[in-house]
Structures are given as C-alpha cells and as structure tokens.
Amino acid sequence: MTAGGLKTRSPRLGESAPRPDGIPKVLGEFAFGNDLWADGMLWGKTLRAPHPSARIVSVDIGPALAIDGVAAVLTAADVAGKKTYGLETPDQPVFASEVVRYMGEPIAVVAADHPETARRAVAAIEVVYELTTPLVDADLAAEGTPIHPDGNVFRHLVIRHGDPTVQGEVIVEGTYEVGMQDQAFMGPESGLAIPDDDGGVELFISTQFLHVDRDQTAACLGLAPEKVRATVAGTGGAFGGREDICLQVHVCMLALHTGRPVKMLYSREESFLGHVHRHPAKLWYRHHAKRDGTLVNVEAKLVFDGGAYASTSSAVLANASCFAGGPYLIPNAFIDGWAVRTNNPPCGAMRGFGAVQTCFAHEAQMDKLAAALGMDAVELRLRNVLKTGDAILTGQVLTGAVPVEEVIRACVESPLPPKATGAMLERPGGAGRTADAHHVRRGVGFAVGFKNLMFSEGFDDYSTARVRLQDGVATVHCACAEVGQGFVTLVQQIAREVLNVDDVIVAPADTSVGSAGSTSASRQTWMSGGAVEGACRMVSEQMERNPGASYYEATFEHHHAPTEQLDENGQGNAHVSFAFVAHRAVVDVDVELGLVKVIEVATAQDVGRVLNPLQALGQIEGGIAQGVGLAVMEEMLVIDGVVRNANFTDYLIPTTLDMPNVLVASLIEQPEPGAPFGAKGIGEPPTISSTAAVAAAIRDATGAPVIRVPVRPEHLVFAADLVS
Amino acid sequence: MIAAAPLSLADALRAIADDPFATVIAGGTDLMVQINAGRRPVTSLVSLRNVAELKGWSTESGNLRIGAGCSYSELERPDFAAIMPALAQAARTVGSPQIRNAGTIGGNLATASPAGDTLPVLVALDAQLEIASSSATRSIAISDFLVGPKQTDLRQGELIVAISVPVLRGAQEFLKVGTRNAMVISVASVAVLADLDAQGVRIGLGTVGPTVLRGARAEAWTRSNIDWDSNRVVGNLDEFVALVRSDSHPIDDHRSTKRYRSHAIGICARRALQRVFP
C-alpha cells in the first residue's frame, strides 16, 4: 500500500481497530506513570502506620530531617487546606495525626534525593503509638463504639418493594460470604508533581478520575482548582482502585514545599495498602417462590465492610441493594443493606461495584431454590427473567433493552467442552502434578447478573470533549483516563466514523478541557464516547455551513438522562441504564485435595452494539479472569485488622494455567435507546456473574455448599464439617 | 554499593572473606524480593552467577554431582530428568520460566525454606553438600545442614559448591499442593523415590514441619509392604497414609491449615507411591 503512496483506510466503528499504544506497550516502550522523570526531581516516600488501631502519642520527624539528602518531611500539620478528603464524604485524613484507623494509614511523607535516602528517612521518623483494640467485625460495627466522629455506619439502605410480608409456598434460606478482593493492577500508583511559578502545581498522575483528583487535591492544598493542572500519566490498570486519591496530595505538598519536582512511586506492598479494595460482605437471603417456580418475595440482609473510611461505600451499597435479587421479576422484596466502618482496610470501587457480592449470593439461592422445587436451575431462571417493561426492586421500570432470556439461552445452548485431555498441566493442581484422573470430578454451573451503567442516584457524571479538524487531521481532547480499557482506540474510531477522516490524534488527557468523569461504572464508551461523537457532529455541521474554513473546532458536553434519589423505601428511578450477562462455568475438581481447575467459562452478554470486537473480547476475557480469581484464589487476608499478604507471593491472581478457555456464546446486540451508537458499557458485566458461575460449578462437582468465596481447598475437603 | 562478580570459586571465596558484610547473590529470586521490599539492607554484593566451578552437573560411579549454580531450568531438561526425574519435576514447580532461569539449587538450599521445592527430593536422597571457604572445604549431610526454618549450618565465609546424591534405580515422583495451578508457594509437597537395589523407598516431606522432613515411619512400612519381586504394593495404603501423617508436623499459617496440610500430605504421598509402584 505504502509503495504507491496509497493509505490504508483506518478502521471505523464495529471493526477490530488495533490499539494505538498496543505495540509500544508490548515492546516496553510505553511510558507509564512510574517512568516519569524531571530534571532535579526528588523522590517521595510515605510513612505508614503498622497498626490497624492506635492513638498517635507523638511524631518526631527530627531524625529524618537530619539525614543528608532529605529535603522535606511533612505531616498533618503541613496540610494547608482541608485536612480530609473523600469521594462521597470527606472523612479520610490526608495524614493521620491523632488516631490511626487502618494498617497502612499515612502518617508522614518524605522527599529526598534518592529513593534509598527517602526510605531511610521514613524509617528514622519516630512515632509513639498507644495501641487500641481494633474494631474488625462488621457485624458489630453499627452498635459498637464509634471509631470516627462520623460514626460507624456509612449507609443503611432499606428497600421495601411491593408487600414484603408475602410468603412463598417454597422458601429457601442461606448465608453467604465474600472475601476482600484487590484490583491488583500491574502498574503501581505513581505520580510526578512539578511546582509552577504562579504558586500552583502540575501533576502527572496514574488515575481513573482526573478532574476529581484535581478538585480533591486542590482543596487539601488550599489552592483554587485551576492552580492544580493535572494530566493522566500512563496508567497500568485501575479496576476501581484508582478512583480515590492516594499519593496525589502528598506528592503535590512535597513539590510545593521544596520548590522542586517530586516523584512518588508505590512499591507493590504500598499499593496493596494504599488503595481501596472490593468490600468483603456477609449476605443473608430468604427466597420465596410458588410451587411452579415463580418468585414472589426476596428478603435479604447485606453487611458490607467498608473499612476505615467512606470512599464510595454508600454507592457500592446502593448497587448491592438495588440489584440484590438478580435480573428477575420479583414483585415483593425487603432488602436491609448496611455499609459500615471498621478498622479494616478501606474499601471502595472495584469492577462490578457491589453487584458482584450479591450476585454470588442470589445465584446460589436460585440454585438452592431449584433444588428445593425439583426444577432445572436454568428453567427456574427463565421462568423469572426480567423483560422490558418490568420493574426492578426499586420500582424503576426497565425501558431499554433487557435481553436476559437471550443471554441465558445463548449461554446454555453453547456446546460443552470435551473431557480433559489427561495432560498433567491441564488437571487441577496443574504444575504441582497432584491430580490423578480418577479423583477428578467435572461440574457445570450457571449464573446470571446485571448492574447499572453510569453513576446513579441523581449524579450528573457528564463528559466533555473538544475536537479540532485541520488539514484533514482530527485532534480529540478529552480528559477520559485511559487505564487500559481502550478508549484511545475508540476515540479514533468514533472520530473517523463521524468526520470521515483517517488521521485522528488523541491529545493528552488533562484538566485544560472539561471533566470526562471517572473511568468506571462501565460509563466511558457511553459518556465520553457520546461527548466525542457530539463534538465531531458539531464540527461536521460547521464544515457544512462554512466549507472553506482553515480549521473547525467544537466542544461538547454530554450528559446522560437525569436520575432520581432513592426514597425512604428505596424506591425511585435511580439508574440510567442496565447491562445483563450470563456465565456458564465448567470446572474439574480434585475432590480428594479440593483443588480446582476452571476449564471453560462460556458467556453471553448484553452489549447494545459492538464497537470494537477485539476490545470487547479483551474486556470479557479480563473480567472473567478477575471473576475466576475471586472464585478460587484472590483474597486480601486481614486478621485482626492486619494485612497478611500485601504482595504477589501470597495475593494470588490467576496464571495462564488458571485461566479457563473463554467461549463467547453470543454478544446480544439490541441497540440501547439513548446510548451513543446504541452501545452499552461492557467492562463490568464479565466479572459480575462469572464468580457465581464458577462457585456453582464447584458445588456441582463436589456437593460442597460453597457459601464463601474465594473457595479454599480445605473448604471443599472438609465441607461436611462446615455443614454440620 | 559494591558488587563483585568473580569468575572463579577462589575469587568468590576471597571476596566474601575480605568483606564479611557482603551479601551473596546467586539467582536472586528470594534475595531481590527482600531487598526490593526494604527488608534486607545490602551494602555490598558478591554475585555467583559467573563462577565457573558452580556450573553444570555430572555423574560418576553411581553418584550425581550438581553444581550449586545449576538453575531450575537446567534441572528440568530431559537429559537431567532422565537421571533424576523427581528433581526435574520439583524444579518445574518453581515459579515462572523467568524465575526458573534465574533461581539455583544452591539458592534453594541456602534459603532453607520449609517450602523449598527441591528440598524434599534432596532430603529423601540424603544429599551431601560440598561447602568451601577460603581456608577449607567440608562435606555435610543435608539433614545436618537444614537446622531450622530458614536456618542452615552455612558459616561466615562459606559457599555451597555442589550437591551430591546417589543415582537410584526405580521410578520417582514429586507432588506439590498449592492454591494456584502454577507459580505458587507450596502448601504441602512430597518426594517418593524408589530404590530398587536397596529394596526401599525414600520419602521427603515439604512444608509440613520446621524443615523439610524425612518420612521415616512411612519408609519403614514400604520395606515390608512392597513385594520387591513384582514391585507391587501389597500392604494397606491407609496404613501408609497414616504413617506419612505421623511423620509430618504441620502448622496453621496464612497459606493453609495444619489439618489440611496433614490431609494433603497423606493423599499426595499415597498418589506418589501408587505412581511409583503402579
């Protein structure tokens, strides 16, 4: 093509456009946040509390300041602006000054000429703690002595739907538990702050929520928001773990204090301690049905352990509660949802955002109900599926595409995988060579889930894009954080499609353009995709009106349809849109040793429209990997408030030998009204019901109840004891 | 930071004699984790990677001599596996391919973790370690070398030079339980090696005690419960499993429970024995 000077037509929407940053990332040439560098920069390092609960008697920074090469040691006393921050409630101190509420809470930061100097300086700070008994049991938090002036209840949300006193002919009850999962993104937290001449600061930061990072940081620095100029640095994954700020204020304080650029880069251990996790949850359910399987009532009590600070606990609980019944028509329900404060690590956003925990429980309940009814578990689900025009537990009537029946049917109708080949590596236990074929039992499990797209409960999480077209080249400027999800690819596809150009430059995502909101809630394709589309259409109109102009430029702000708060009964049109998904898992279990090999996960997903098939597959495979991880291995081990595995030696994530074959049975394309190009977000659904499906498959293989994930070998081997 | 990269054993021994505070690094797969986590301050390093005398392995008159610098990848290879299959299997269970390229058998010994993957095989074989300092060499049995969890008899100024084990006639098996299908620290591991000429079985038990243990009671059982003419197990395997468990002293920790480890070591030993004597 190039020989004749001809250009290949670049991929438009619906085609598998390759990532513009794909090859550089594979070659190690892409600059991530931890590669940032500035001449004369200092290295920042955080002193963290080693205890989950303590009074701080004294902090002596003198020995650290005396070390040659140390430029600054800052504590709570140096915070010029607001002393606390938080996405929903500003309850989290920039530095703990009187009370330590979780292990790893920052006490001080150091800037020094070398990371090793900074490390020694941190070790030299003398802190005297008076240890106090940590509150670690979420069940005791609400009634317990408050460990924070705001109290121990982040939110108590009750959903009363229909007549919750209705009794079913068949009733099943169960209690379930979900452990604390971590996002475990590959690129640890990193940032570079460079002081500006005007008293402001320039911040390059690996983040998923740039403008709110900027706003929270500026408030704590005591600066006007425009004095903090933030740019998204190369971000190696996020999955919710970068929605809250972590080192943002610290690194800017150090830069402003020293007048020099300062870089901070978390170690893996600090990363585990420094960001929020998926909420551990305890879930009690009672399902009521008619003899024919029709659901008549669901009662549930949900206790989400939010850890020491609020983060997004309130919104996570709302999701958990609103979708607590699953994608079924449930005429009556009583959901008693609690998100509480403890001295455990703070929890917040993670892929699936509350819906994952309740899906594990409601799908276990559906299987239990099917068994009690003597009914096929898939048949029971099909009998109760939500359809367009039905109301969910909040009374909100579904107006968009609701292909629950379609995802279920596509998933169950896909062919089952063949029996294991017998190769040792392919058996449970893998490289450990433990499995003998005759102890291996196969199990098949099925689960369905759904959740909202975009922020809910009245939140106007708009996005902004600016598009300039000059000399046949479109430049798109949008603050959407690219965290690996592929927005940089999609931006180019949208601009090419709407403007009919081939060359599209994606400008750096920074705060010199309006907010794009968070890269979370499966919302950026819809929100920022819509903003880019809108700006491109305005440019097209300018071209029609004024064909000869030297350039065209437009800025478009894209808002989704407004939503309502939930009322005192948890009723209201709180959500913008929904996505539905089904998973069928096939597992082989060594029933003697309790070791699991997930063989295959088949899925069908409601996507509205596929804008990039390759990226859709990537999201589905990645989301299933995290769902499988939660099912069989991923857990932050927190004992008496102390994190025991803040490392990749003991926080296990799936390897290629743990990752099942992913069979995409169908992507259901029913264009969503109101969605740009009809496309729904696809990032979260793959994690929602994959965990539940794997758990169900393990139950099928072993007969063990599997009431807790991640399931551990001893839970399967000694299952009989757990039951009794 | 001073880093020495000697090419000969004599230079390496001189380097650690001259600098008593030097940290010895072979593959670095344990050490670098500690350094990067800030748990092990290091002022100077002596790297063993280029020391010629530590490389390679050889067989001579029924003995296998393995250089301490042999990587797990080298032990995985078919030529080595043909001679000592259990050690090849154990080496395969270590980490990722990159880790197996870097990590060495000498490092596994010096680290002396109860979960060290090659150690059950070496303990089962009564491996003899060649140890050298700038002034002397000595030989020590592995059971005397491994004195406690992450504690060895290696003294200041000494290096592990090589490991000698007998080449046995008979099948071998190594099994390791972990909570992931690869790249995982052992929860329990077992090596079962037939010694047809001696009409015995050698058993090493990993991660079920403060050090890697010998399954002495279970070994004794095999002498009278295997028909050494037909090479078949004739005794009740439940007895064997019970004896393996009585040879083990597992604990509860964040990776597993005492109860599960005891359960798993018995099952793995039974499966290994059944594979060795099918």
Short mmCIF file of C-alpha atoms in Angstrom, two decimals, chain A residues 119 269 424-425 427-436 439 590 592-597 632-633 637 644 648-650 652-655 657-658 712-714 717-718 721, chain B residues 33 36-39 41 89-90 92-93 172-185 253-257 259-260 263-265 267-268 270-272 274-275:
data_model
loop_
_atom_site.label_atom_id
_atom_site.label_comp_id
_atom_site.label_asym_id
_atom_site.label_seq_id
_atom_site.Cartn_x
_atom_site.Cartn_y
_atom_site.Cartn_z
CA ARG A 119 13.38 5.00 52.64
CA GLU A 269 3.25 -3.67 49.24
CA MET A 424 -1.00 -33.21 33.90
CA LEU A 425 -0.80 -29.44 33.45
CA ARG A 427 -5.68 -31.05 35.53
CA PRO A 428 -6.48 -29.47 38.90
CA GLY A 429 -3.23 -28.77 40.71
CA GLY A 430 -1.54 -28.02 37.39
CA ALA A 431 2.22 -27.80 37.60
CA GLY A 432 2.16 -29.38 41.07
CA ARG A 433 1.44 -32.78 39.44
CA THR A 434 -1.03 -33.70 42.14
CA ALA A 435 -4.04 -34.87 40.17
CA ASP A 436 -4.85 -38.41 39.22
CA HIS A 439 -10.20 -38.32 41.60
CA ASP A 590 -9.75 -32.96 42.53
CA GLU A 592 -9.70 -35.51 47.49
CA LEU A 593 -7.43 -32.47 47.60
CA GLY A 594 -10.03 -29.77 46.96
CA LEU A 595 -8.04 -28.30 44.07
CA VAL A 596 -9.91 -26.65 41.23
CA LYS A 597 -9.21 -26.18 37.55
CA VAL A 632 -10.91 -19.63 43.66
CA MET A 633 -7.94 -17.64 44.95
CA LEU A 637 -6.04 -11.86 54.18
CA ARG A 644 -1.05 -10.61 55.86
CA PHE A 648 2.17 -11.17 44.87
CA THR A 649 3.75 -14.08 46.71
CA ASP A 650 0.58 -14.61 48.67
CA LEU A 652 -2.67 -14.89 44.14
CA ILE A 653 -4.13 -13.91 40.81
CA PRO A 654 -4.82 -16.37 38.00
CA THR A 655 -1.92 -17.52 35.83
CA LEU A 657 -2.82 -22.29 33.83
CA ASP A 658 -5.69 -20.99 35.98
CA ARG A 712 -10.18 -22.72 49.59
CA PRO A 713 -9.16 -26.37 49.25
CA GLU A 714 -9.92 -27.04 52.92
CA VAL A 717 -12.23 -31.27 51.56
CA PHE A 718 -13.78 -30.64 54.95
CA ASP A 721 -17.78 -30.29 58.86
CA VAL B 33 12.25 -9.68 46.75
CA ASN B 36 13.03 -4.52 46.99
CA ALA B 37 10.67 -4.76 49.94
CA GLY B 38 13.23 -2.92 52.07
CA ARG B 39 13.51 -5.86 54.45
CA PRO B 41 19.58 -3.68 53.72
CA GLN B 89 9.61 -32.44 38.46
CA ALA B 90 10.30 -30.40 41.59
CA ARG B 92 9.31 -27.45 37.21
CA THR B 93 7.03 -26.44 40.10
CA GLN B 172 10.34 -41.24 41.23
CA GLU B 173 7.55 -38.78 41.85
CA PHE B 174 7.31 -35.27 43.24
CA LEU B 175 3.90 -33.73 44.03
CA LYS B 176 3.19 -30.26 45.34
CA VAL B 177 -0.08 -28.77 46.54
CA GLY B 178 -0.62 -25.04 46.15
CA THR B 179 -3.68 -22.85 45.92
CA ARG B 180 -2.91 -21.89 42.33
CA ASN B 181 -2.18 -24.14 39.38
CA ALA B 182 1.33 -22.74 38.87
CA MET B 183 3.72 -20.17 40.33
CA VAL B 184 2.71 -20.81 43.89
CA ILE B 185 4.37 -21.46 47.22
CA ASP B 253 -0.48 -20.22 58.83
CA HIS B 254 -1.96 -17.73 56.38
CA ARG B 255 -1.42 -20.13 53.48
CA SER B 256 -3.23 -23.15 54.87
CA THR B 257 -4.23 -25.05 57.96
CA ARG B 259 -5.45 -30.02 59.30
CA TYR B 260 -5.46 -29.56 55.53
CA HIS B 263 -4.70 -34.37 54.95
CA ALA B 264 -2.96 -33.33 51.74
CA ILE B 265 0.47 -34.76 52.55
CA ILE B 267 -3.01 -38.11 49.88
CA CYS B 268 -0.09 -36.83 47.84
CA ARG B 270 -0.25 -42.19 48.53
CA ARG B 271 -0.68 -41.00 44.95
CA ALA B 272 3.07 -40.71 44.53
CA GLN B 274 0.91 -45.56 43.52
CA ARG B 275 2.58 -43.89 40.55
#
